[in-house]
Structures are given as structure tokens and as C-alpha cells.
PDB file of C-alpha atoms in Angstrom:
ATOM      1  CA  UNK A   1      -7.404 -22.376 -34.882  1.00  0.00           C
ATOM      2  CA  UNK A   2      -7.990 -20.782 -31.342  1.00  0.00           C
ATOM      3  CA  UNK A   3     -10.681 -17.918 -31.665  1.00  0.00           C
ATOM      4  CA  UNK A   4     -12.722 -15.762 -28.806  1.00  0.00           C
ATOM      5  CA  UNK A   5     -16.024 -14.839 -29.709  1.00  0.00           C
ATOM      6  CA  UNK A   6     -17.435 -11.250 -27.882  1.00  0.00           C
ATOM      7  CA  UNK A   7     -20.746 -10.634 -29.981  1.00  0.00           C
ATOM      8  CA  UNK A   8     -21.842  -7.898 -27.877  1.00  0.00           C
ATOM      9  CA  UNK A   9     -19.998  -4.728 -28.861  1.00  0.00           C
ATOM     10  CA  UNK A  10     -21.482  -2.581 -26.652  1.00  0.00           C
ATOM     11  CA  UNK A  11     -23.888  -2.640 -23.810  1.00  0.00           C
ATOM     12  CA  UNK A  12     -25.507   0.489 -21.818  1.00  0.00           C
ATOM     13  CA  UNK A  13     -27.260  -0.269 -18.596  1.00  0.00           C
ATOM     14  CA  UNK A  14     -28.294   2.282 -15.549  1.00  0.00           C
ATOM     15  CA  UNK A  15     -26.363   2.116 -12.488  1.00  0.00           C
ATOM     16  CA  UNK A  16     -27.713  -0.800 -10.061  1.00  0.00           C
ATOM     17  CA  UNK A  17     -28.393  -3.039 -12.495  1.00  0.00           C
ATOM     18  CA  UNK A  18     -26.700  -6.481 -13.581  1.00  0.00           C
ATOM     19  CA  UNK A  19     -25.451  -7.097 -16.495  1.00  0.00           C
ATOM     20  CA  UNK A  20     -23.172 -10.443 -18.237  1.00  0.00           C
ATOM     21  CA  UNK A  21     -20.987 -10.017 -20.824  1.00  0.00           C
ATOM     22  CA  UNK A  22     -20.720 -13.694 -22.939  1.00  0.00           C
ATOM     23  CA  UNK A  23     -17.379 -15.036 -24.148  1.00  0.00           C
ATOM     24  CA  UNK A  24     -17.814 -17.726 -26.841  1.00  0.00           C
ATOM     25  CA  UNK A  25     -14.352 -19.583 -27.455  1.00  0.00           C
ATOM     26  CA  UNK A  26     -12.590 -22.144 -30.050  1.00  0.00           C
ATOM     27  CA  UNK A  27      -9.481 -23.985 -29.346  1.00  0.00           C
ATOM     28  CA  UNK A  28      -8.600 -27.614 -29.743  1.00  0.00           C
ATOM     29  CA  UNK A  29      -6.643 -27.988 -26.801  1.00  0.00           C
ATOM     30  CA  UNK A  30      -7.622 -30.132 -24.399  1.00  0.00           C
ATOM     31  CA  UNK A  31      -5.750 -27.816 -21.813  1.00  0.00           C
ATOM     32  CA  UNK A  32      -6.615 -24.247 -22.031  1.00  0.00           C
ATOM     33  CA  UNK A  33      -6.555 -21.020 -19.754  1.00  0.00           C
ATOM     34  CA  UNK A  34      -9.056 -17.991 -20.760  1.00  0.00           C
ATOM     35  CA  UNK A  35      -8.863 -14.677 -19.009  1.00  0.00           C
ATOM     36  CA  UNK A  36     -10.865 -11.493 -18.467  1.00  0.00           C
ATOM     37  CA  UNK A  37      -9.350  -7.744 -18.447  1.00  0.00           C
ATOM     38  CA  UNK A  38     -11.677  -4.584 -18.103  1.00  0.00           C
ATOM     39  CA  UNK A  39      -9.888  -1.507 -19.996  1.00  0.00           C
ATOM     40  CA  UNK A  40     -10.686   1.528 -18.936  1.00  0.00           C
ATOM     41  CA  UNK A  41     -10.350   4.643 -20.410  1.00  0.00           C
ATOM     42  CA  UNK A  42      -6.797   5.590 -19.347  1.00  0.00           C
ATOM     43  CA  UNK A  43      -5.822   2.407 -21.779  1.00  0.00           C
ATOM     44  CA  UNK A  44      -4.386   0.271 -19.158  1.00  0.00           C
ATOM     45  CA  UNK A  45      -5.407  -3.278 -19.721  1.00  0.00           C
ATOM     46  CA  UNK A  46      -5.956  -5.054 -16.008  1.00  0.00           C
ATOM     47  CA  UNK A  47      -6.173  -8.294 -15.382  1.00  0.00           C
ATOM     48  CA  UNK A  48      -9.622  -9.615 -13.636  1.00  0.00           C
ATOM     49  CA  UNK A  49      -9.414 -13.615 -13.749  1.00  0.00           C
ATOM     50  CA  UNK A  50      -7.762 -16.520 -14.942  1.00  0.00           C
ATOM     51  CA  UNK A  51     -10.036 -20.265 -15.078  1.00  0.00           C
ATOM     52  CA  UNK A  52      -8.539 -22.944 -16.662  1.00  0.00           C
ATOM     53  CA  UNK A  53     -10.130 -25.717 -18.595  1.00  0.00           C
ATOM     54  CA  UNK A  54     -10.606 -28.753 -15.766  1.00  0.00           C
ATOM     55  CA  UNK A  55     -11.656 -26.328 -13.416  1.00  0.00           C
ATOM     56  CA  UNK A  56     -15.298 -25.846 -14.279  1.00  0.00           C
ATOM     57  CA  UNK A  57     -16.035 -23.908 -10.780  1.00  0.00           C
ATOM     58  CA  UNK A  58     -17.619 -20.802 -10.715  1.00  0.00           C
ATOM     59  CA  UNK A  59     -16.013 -17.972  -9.349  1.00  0.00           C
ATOM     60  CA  UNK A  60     -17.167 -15.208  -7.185  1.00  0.00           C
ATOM     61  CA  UNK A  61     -15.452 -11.548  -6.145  1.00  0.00           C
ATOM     62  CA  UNK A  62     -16.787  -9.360  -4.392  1.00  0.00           C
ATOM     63  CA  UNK A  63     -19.735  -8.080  -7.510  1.00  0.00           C
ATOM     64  CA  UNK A  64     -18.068  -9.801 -10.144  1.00  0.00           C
ATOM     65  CA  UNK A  65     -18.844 -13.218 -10.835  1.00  0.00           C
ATOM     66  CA  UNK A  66     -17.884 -15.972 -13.433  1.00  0.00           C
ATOM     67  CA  UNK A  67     -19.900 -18.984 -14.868  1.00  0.00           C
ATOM     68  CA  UNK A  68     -17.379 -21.318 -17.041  1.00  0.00           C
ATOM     69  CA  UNK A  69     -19.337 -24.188 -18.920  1.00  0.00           C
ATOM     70  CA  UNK A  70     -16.985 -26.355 -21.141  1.00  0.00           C
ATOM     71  CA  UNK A  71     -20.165 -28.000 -22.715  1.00  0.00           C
ATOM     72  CA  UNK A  72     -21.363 -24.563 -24.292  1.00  0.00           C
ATOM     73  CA  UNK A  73     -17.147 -23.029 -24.677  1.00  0.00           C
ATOM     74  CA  UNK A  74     -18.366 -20.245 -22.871  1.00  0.00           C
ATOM     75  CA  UNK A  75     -16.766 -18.103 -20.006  1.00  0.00           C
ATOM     76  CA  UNK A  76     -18.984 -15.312 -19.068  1.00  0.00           C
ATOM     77  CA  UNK A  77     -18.808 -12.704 -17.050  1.00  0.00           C
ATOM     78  CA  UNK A  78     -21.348 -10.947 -14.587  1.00  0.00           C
ATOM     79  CA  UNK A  79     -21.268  -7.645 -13.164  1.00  0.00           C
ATOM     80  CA  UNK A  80     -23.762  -7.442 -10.120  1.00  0.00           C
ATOM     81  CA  UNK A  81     -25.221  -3.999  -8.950  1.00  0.00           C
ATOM     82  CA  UNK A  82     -23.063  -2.025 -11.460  1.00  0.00           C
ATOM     83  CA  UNK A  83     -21.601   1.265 -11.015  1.00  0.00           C
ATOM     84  CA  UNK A  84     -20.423   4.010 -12.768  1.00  0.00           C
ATOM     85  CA  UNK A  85     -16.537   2.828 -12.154  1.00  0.00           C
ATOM     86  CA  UNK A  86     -17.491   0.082 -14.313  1.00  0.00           C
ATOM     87  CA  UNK A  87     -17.753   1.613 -17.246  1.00  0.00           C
ATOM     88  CA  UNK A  88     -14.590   0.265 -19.698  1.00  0.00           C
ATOM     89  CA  UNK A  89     -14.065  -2.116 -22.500  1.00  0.00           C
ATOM     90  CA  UNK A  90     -13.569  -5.224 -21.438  1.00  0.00           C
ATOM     91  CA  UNK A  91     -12.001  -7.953 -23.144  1.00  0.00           C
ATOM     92  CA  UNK A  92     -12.048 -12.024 -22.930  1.00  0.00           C
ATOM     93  CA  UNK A  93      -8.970 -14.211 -23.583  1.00  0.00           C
ATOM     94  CA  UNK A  94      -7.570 -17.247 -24.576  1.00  0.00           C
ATOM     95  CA  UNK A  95      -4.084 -18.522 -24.134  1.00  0.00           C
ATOM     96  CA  UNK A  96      -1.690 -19.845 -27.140  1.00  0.00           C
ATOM     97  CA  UNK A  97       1.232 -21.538 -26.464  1.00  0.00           C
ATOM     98  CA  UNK A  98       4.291 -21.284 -28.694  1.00  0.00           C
ATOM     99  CA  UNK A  99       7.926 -22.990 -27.599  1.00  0.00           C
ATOM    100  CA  UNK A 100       8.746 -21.688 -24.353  1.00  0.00           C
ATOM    101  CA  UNK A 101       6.210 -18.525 -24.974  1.00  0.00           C
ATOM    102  CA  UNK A 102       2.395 -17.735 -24.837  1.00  0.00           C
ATOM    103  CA  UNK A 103       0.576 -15.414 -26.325  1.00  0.00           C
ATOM    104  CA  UNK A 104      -2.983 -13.998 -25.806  1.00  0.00           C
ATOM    105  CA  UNK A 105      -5.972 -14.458 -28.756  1.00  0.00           C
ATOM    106  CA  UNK A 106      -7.995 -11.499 -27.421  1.00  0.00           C
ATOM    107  CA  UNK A 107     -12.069 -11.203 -28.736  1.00  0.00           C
ATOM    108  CA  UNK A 108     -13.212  -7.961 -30.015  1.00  0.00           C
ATOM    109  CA  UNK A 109     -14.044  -6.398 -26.482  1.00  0.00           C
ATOM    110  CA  UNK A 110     -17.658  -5.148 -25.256  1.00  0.00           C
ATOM    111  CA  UNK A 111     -17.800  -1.704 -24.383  1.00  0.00           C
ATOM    112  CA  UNK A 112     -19.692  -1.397 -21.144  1.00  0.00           C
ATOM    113  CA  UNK A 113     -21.457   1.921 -20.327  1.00  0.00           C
ATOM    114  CA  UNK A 114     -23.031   2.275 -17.012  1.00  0.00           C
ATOM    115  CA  UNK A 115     -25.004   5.529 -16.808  1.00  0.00           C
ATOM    116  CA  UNK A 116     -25.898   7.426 -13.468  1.00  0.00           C
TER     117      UNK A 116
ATOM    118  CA  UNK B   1      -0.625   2.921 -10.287  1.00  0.00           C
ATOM    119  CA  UNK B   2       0.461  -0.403 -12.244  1.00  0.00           C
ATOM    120  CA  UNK B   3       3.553  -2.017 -11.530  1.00  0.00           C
ATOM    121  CA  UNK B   4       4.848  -2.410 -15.522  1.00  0.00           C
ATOM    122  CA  UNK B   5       5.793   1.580 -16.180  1.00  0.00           C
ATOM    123  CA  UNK B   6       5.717   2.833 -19.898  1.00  0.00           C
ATOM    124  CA  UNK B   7       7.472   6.355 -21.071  1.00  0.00           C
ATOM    125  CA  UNK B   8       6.657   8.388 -22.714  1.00  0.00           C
ATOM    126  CA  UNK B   9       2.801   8.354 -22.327  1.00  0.00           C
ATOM    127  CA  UNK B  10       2.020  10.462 -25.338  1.00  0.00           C
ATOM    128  CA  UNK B  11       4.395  10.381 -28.478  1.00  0.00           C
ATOM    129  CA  UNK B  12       4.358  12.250 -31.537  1.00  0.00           C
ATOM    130  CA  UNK B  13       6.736  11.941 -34.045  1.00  0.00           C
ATOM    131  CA  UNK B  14       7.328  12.661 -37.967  1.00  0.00           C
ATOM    132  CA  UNK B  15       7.796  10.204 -40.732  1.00  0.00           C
ATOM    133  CA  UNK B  16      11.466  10.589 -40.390  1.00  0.00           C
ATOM    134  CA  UNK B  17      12.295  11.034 -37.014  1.00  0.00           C
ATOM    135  CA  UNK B  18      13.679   8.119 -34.928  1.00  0.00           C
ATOM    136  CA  UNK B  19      11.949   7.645 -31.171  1.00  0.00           C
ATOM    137  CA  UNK B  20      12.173   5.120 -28.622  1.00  0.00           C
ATOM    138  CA  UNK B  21       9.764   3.502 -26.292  1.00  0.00           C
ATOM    139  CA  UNK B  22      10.542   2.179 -23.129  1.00  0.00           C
ATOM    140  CA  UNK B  23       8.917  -0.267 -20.339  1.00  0.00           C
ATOM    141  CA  UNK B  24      10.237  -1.143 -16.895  1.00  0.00           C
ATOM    142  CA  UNK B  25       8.707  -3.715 -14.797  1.00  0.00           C
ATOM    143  CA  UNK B  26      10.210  -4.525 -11.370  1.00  0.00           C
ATOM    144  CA  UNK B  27       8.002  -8.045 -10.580  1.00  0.00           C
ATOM    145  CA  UNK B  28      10.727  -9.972 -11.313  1.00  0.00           C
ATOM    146  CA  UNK B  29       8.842 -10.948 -14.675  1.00  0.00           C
ATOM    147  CA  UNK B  30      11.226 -12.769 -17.378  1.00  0.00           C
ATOM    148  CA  UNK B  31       8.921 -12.214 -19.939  1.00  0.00           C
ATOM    149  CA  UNK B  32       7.701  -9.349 -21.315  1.00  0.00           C
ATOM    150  CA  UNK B  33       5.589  -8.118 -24.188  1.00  0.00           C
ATOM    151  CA  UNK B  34       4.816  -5.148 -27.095  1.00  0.00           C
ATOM    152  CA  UNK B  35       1.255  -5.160 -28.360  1.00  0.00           C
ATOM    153  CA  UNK B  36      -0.130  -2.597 -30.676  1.00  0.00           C
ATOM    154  CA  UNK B  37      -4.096  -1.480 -29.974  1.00  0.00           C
ATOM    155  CA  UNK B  38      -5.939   0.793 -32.697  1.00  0.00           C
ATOM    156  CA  UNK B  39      -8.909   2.691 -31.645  1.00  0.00           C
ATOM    157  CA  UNK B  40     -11.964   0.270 -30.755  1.00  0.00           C
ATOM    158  CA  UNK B  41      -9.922  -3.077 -31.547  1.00  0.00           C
ATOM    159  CA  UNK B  42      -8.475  -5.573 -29.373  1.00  0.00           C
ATOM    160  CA  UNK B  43      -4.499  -5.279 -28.897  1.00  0.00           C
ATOM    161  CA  UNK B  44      -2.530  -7.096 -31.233  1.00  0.00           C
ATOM    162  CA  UNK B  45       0.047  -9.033 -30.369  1.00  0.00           C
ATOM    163  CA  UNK B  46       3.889  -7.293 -32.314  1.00  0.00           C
ATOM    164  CA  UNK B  47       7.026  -9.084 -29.898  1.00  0.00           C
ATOM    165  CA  UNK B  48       7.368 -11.435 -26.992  1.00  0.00           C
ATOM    166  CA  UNK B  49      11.173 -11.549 -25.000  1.00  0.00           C
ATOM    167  CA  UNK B  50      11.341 -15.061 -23.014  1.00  0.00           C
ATOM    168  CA  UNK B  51      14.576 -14.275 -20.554  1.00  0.00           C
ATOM    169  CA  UNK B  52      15.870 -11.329 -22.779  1.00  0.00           C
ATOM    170  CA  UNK B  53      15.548 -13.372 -25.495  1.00  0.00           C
ATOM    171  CA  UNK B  54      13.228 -12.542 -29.121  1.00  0.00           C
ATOM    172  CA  UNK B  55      10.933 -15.870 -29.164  1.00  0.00           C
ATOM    173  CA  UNK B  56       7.764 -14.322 -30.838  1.00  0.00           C
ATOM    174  CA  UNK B  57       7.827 -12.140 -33.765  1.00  0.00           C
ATOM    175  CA  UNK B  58       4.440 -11.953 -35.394  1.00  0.00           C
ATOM    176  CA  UNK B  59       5.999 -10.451 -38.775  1.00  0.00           C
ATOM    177  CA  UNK B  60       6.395  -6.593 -37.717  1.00  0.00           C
ATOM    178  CA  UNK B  61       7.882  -4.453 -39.895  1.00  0.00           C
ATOM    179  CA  UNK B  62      11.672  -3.448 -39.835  1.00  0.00           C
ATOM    180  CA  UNK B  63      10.992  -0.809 -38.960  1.00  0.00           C
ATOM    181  CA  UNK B  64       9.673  -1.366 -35.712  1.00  0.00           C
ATOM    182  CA  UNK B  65      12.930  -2.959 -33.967  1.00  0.00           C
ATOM    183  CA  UNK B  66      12.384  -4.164 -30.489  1.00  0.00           C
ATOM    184  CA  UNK B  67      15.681  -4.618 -27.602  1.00  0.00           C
ATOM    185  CA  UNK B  68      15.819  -6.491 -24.163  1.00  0.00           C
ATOM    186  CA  UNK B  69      18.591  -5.059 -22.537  1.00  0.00           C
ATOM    187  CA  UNK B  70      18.197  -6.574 -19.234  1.00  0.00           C
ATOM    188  CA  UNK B  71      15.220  -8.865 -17.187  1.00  0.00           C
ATOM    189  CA  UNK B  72      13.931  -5.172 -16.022  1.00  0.00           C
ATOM    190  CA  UNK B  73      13.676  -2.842 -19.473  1.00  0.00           C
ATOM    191  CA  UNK B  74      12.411  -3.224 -22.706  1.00  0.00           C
ATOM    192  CA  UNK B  75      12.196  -0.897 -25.683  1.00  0.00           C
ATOM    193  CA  UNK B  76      10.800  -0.754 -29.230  1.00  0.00           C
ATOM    194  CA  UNK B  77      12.994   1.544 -31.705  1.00  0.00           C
ATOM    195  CA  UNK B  78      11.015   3.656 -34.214  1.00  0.00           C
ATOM    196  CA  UNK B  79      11.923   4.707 -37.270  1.00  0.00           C
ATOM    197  CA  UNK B  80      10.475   6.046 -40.571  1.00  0.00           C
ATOM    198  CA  UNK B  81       6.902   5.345 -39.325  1.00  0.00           C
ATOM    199  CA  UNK B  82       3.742   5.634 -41.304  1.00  0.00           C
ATOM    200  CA  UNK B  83       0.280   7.520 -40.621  1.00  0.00           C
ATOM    201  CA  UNK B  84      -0.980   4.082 -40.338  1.00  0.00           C
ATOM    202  CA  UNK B  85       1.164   3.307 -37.239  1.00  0.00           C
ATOM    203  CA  UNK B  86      -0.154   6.075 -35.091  1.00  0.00           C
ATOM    204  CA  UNK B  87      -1.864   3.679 -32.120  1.00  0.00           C
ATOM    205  CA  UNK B  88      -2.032   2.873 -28.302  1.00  0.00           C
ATOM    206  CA  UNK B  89       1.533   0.797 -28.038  1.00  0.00           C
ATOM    207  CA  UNK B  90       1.122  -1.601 -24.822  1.00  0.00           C
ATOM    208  CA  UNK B  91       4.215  -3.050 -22.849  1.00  0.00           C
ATOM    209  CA  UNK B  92       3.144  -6.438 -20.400  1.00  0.00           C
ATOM    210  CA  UNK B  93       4.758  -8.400 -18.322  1.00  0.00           C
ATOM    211  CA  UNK B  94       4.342 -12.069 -17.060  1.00  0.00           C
ATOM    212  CA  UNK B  95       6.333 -15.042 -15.137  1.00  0.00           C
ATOM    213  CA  UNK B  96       7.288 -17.863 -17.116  1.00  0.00           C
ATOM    214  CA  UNK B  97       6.645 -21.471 -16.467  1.00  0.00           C
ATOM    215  CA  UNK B  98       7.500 -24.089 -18.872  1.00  0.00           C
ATOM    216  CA  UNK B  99       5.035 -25.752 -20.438  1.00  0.00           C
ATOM    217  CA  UNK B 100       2.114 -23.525 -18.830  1.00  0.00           C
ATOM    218  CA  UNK B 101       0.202 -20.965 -20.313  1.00  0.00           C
ATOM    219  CA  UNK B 102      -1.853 -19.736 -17.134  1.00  0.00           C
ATOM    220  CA  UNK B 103       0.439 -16.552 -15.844  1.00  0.00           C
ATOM    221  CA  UNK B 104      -1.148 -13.323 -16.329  1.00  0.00           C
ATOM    222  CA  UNK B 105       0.058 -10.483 -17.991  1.00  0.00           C
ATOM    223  CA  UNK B 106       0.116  -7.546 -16.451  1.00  0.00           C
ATOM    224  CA  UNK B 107      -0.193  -4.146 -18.836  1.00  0.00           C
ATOM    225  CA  UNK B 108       1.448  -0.946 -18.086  1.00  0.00           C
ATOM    226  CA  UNK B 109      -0.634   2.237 -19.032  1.00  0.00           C
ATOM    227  CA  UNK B 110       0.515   2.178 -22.781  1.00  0.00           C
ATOM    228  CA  UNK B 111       2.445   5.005 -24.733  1.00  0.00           C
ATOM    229  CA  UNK B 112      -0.327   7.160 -27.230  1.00  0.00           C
ATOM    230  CA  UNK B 113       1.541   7.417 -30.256  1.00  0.00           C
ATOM    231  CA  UNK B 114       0.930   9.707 -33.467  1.00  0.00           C
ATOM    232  CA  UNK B 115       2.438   9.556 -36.875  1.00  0.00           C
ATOM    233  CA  UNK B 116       2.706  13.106 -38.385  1.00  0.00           C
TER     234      UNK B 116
END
């Protein structure tokens, strides 16, 4: 069964400093997609990054970076120099497909508090 | 502003009443999604409409009763509703590919809804 692993419910840092958020994740697929969305308080759910599974490249944006390793089925994210706006729940995601449909298996979220 | 719209934002409604949520998404998206988010839990997953057409029920009850009028709208009918249903109801959108499982969704704002 396909399962996303957040084991850090909720992290508080002070403003400037980084801080990674780990995404642990089960599926048997060979090809898989896993995604990141930060929700903030207003309840929106948006969408930060997509990596799928033979692209082991790390990605960069601006100060949010992502280290994929299929050897450890992790997908973690890193928040450099945080700030205040950062402050949401943010949630890691795997892709299930089913016919012509997908559907998301979300982890538990981390709540991310960044304090002035 | 997101580009998937949900009305209304905030909902509340008696056991017996009957209420109607509605989503609009204008991306050209042709298939769309109702998830169901309690407080300090990842969204769960209720419909999925592939081309106006029901492909994912993940065995909601009756008496939430979703509707895909056209590529553009889609609503969720409400009726007798429990205390247990009060929640954050989410509406997403994404592209469809065949066979692929890597388009984003993208999440309107989500309609706050509470069961009297």
C-alpha cells in the first residue's frame, strides 16, 4: 500500500533560521510522482513542487530547496533563512493512480511556526 | 487569489436543511476534485470527476451527492448532515493525461462548513 510518512508534527524556529521538513514514503511503484503543498492559514492548499521517481535531481527556488534520495524513500524539504510568511502546515504527497484518475495519499502535515 | 473559486466560504447549516457547494475553475482543467479536511488532519480524498464524469468515489455517504454539470463547475449537494460533518470542504482542479499521475492539483480556498 502507498503511505507518506511526516513524523514531525510541528516545528517552531526564529525567523532567519533553516529548517527541513522530512517526508518518508511507501509505494511499490516503480514510477511515482510525490509533491509538496504549504497550507496556510486561510486553508488554501498550494502547490510547491512536483519530482518524480527517475529524476533524482535536487531542486532549488529561490529559499526553498529539495533533496530527493530514492535509496532512503525520502523527499525533503528545506526552508532557507525563514520568515514569518512561512509559517503554515505543510503537507508531502504521493500520487495513486486509479483507471483514467489519480488521487493524492497526503502524510499527516508538519505545522511550521516561524516566530519574529 | 487562486484560480479554482469556491462559494460560499463559510456555511452553516442545520441537520435538515439542504445546501449546495459550488467550485468554478477556468484553467481549462477536465478534472476536478472534493476533499474533506478536519481540523489538524490531512484532506481526505470524498469524489474525483474525469471529463464530467464520477470515476472515484471513496464510499461517501448518500448523503453527500456530488454533480459535474459542465468542464467549468462542480458542486456537492448536502442534505441531512451530521455534527460530525462540520469540516474545511476543498474543491481542486488538475489536467488529465492518460496514464500519468504527475499534474498538480490546484486547491481553491475551501468552503468552512458547520453542522448545527
Amino acid at each position: 500500500a502507498q503511505k507518506v510518512t511526516q513524523a514531525q508534527t510541528e516545528i517552531s524556529v526564529v525567523e532567519k533560521e533553516d529548517v527541513t521538513l522530512d517526508c518518508v514514503y511507501e509505494t511499490r511503484d516503480t514510477t511515482y510522482y510525490l509533491f509538496w503543498y504549504k497550507q496556510p492559514p486561510s486553508g488554501e492548499l498550494v502547490f510547491l513542487i512536483r519530482r518524480n521517481s527517475f529524476d533524482e535531481q535536487n531542486e532549488i527556488s529561490g529559499r526553498y530547496s529539495w533533496n530527493f534520495q530514492k535509496s532512503t524513500s525520502s523527499f525533503n524539504f528545506t526552508i532557507t533563512a525563514s520568515q514569518v510568511v512561512d509559517s503554515a502546515v505543510y503537507f508531502c504527497a504521493l500520487s495513486e493512480a486509479e483507471d483514467s484518475s489519480y488521487k493524492l495519499i497526503f502524510g499527516s502535515g508538519t505545522r511550521l511556526l516561524v516566530r519574529p | 487569489d487562486t484560480e479554482v473559486t469556491q462559494t460560499p466560504k463559510h456555511l452553516v447549516m442545520g441537520m435538515t436543511n439542504k445546501k449546495s457547494l459550488k467550485c468554478e475553475q477556468h484553467m481549462g482543467h477536465r478534472a476536478m476534485y472534493w476533499y474533506k479536511q478536519k481540523a489538524k488532519k490531512p484532506p481526505e480524498l470524498m469524489f474525483v470527476y474525469s471529463y464530467e464524469k464520477l470515476s472515484i468515489n471513496e464510499s461517501v455517504p448518500s448523503r453527500f451527492s456530488p454533480e459535474c454539470p459542465n468542464s467549468s463547475l462542480l458542486n456537492l449537494h448536502l442534505h441531512a448532515l451530521q455534527p460530525e460533518d462540520s469540516a474545511l470542504y476543498l474543491c481542486a482542479s488538475s489536467r488529465v493525461r492518460q496514464g500519468a499521475r504527475d499534474q498538480p492539483q490546484h486547491f481553491g480556498d475551501g468552503t468552512r462548513l458547520s453542522i448545527l
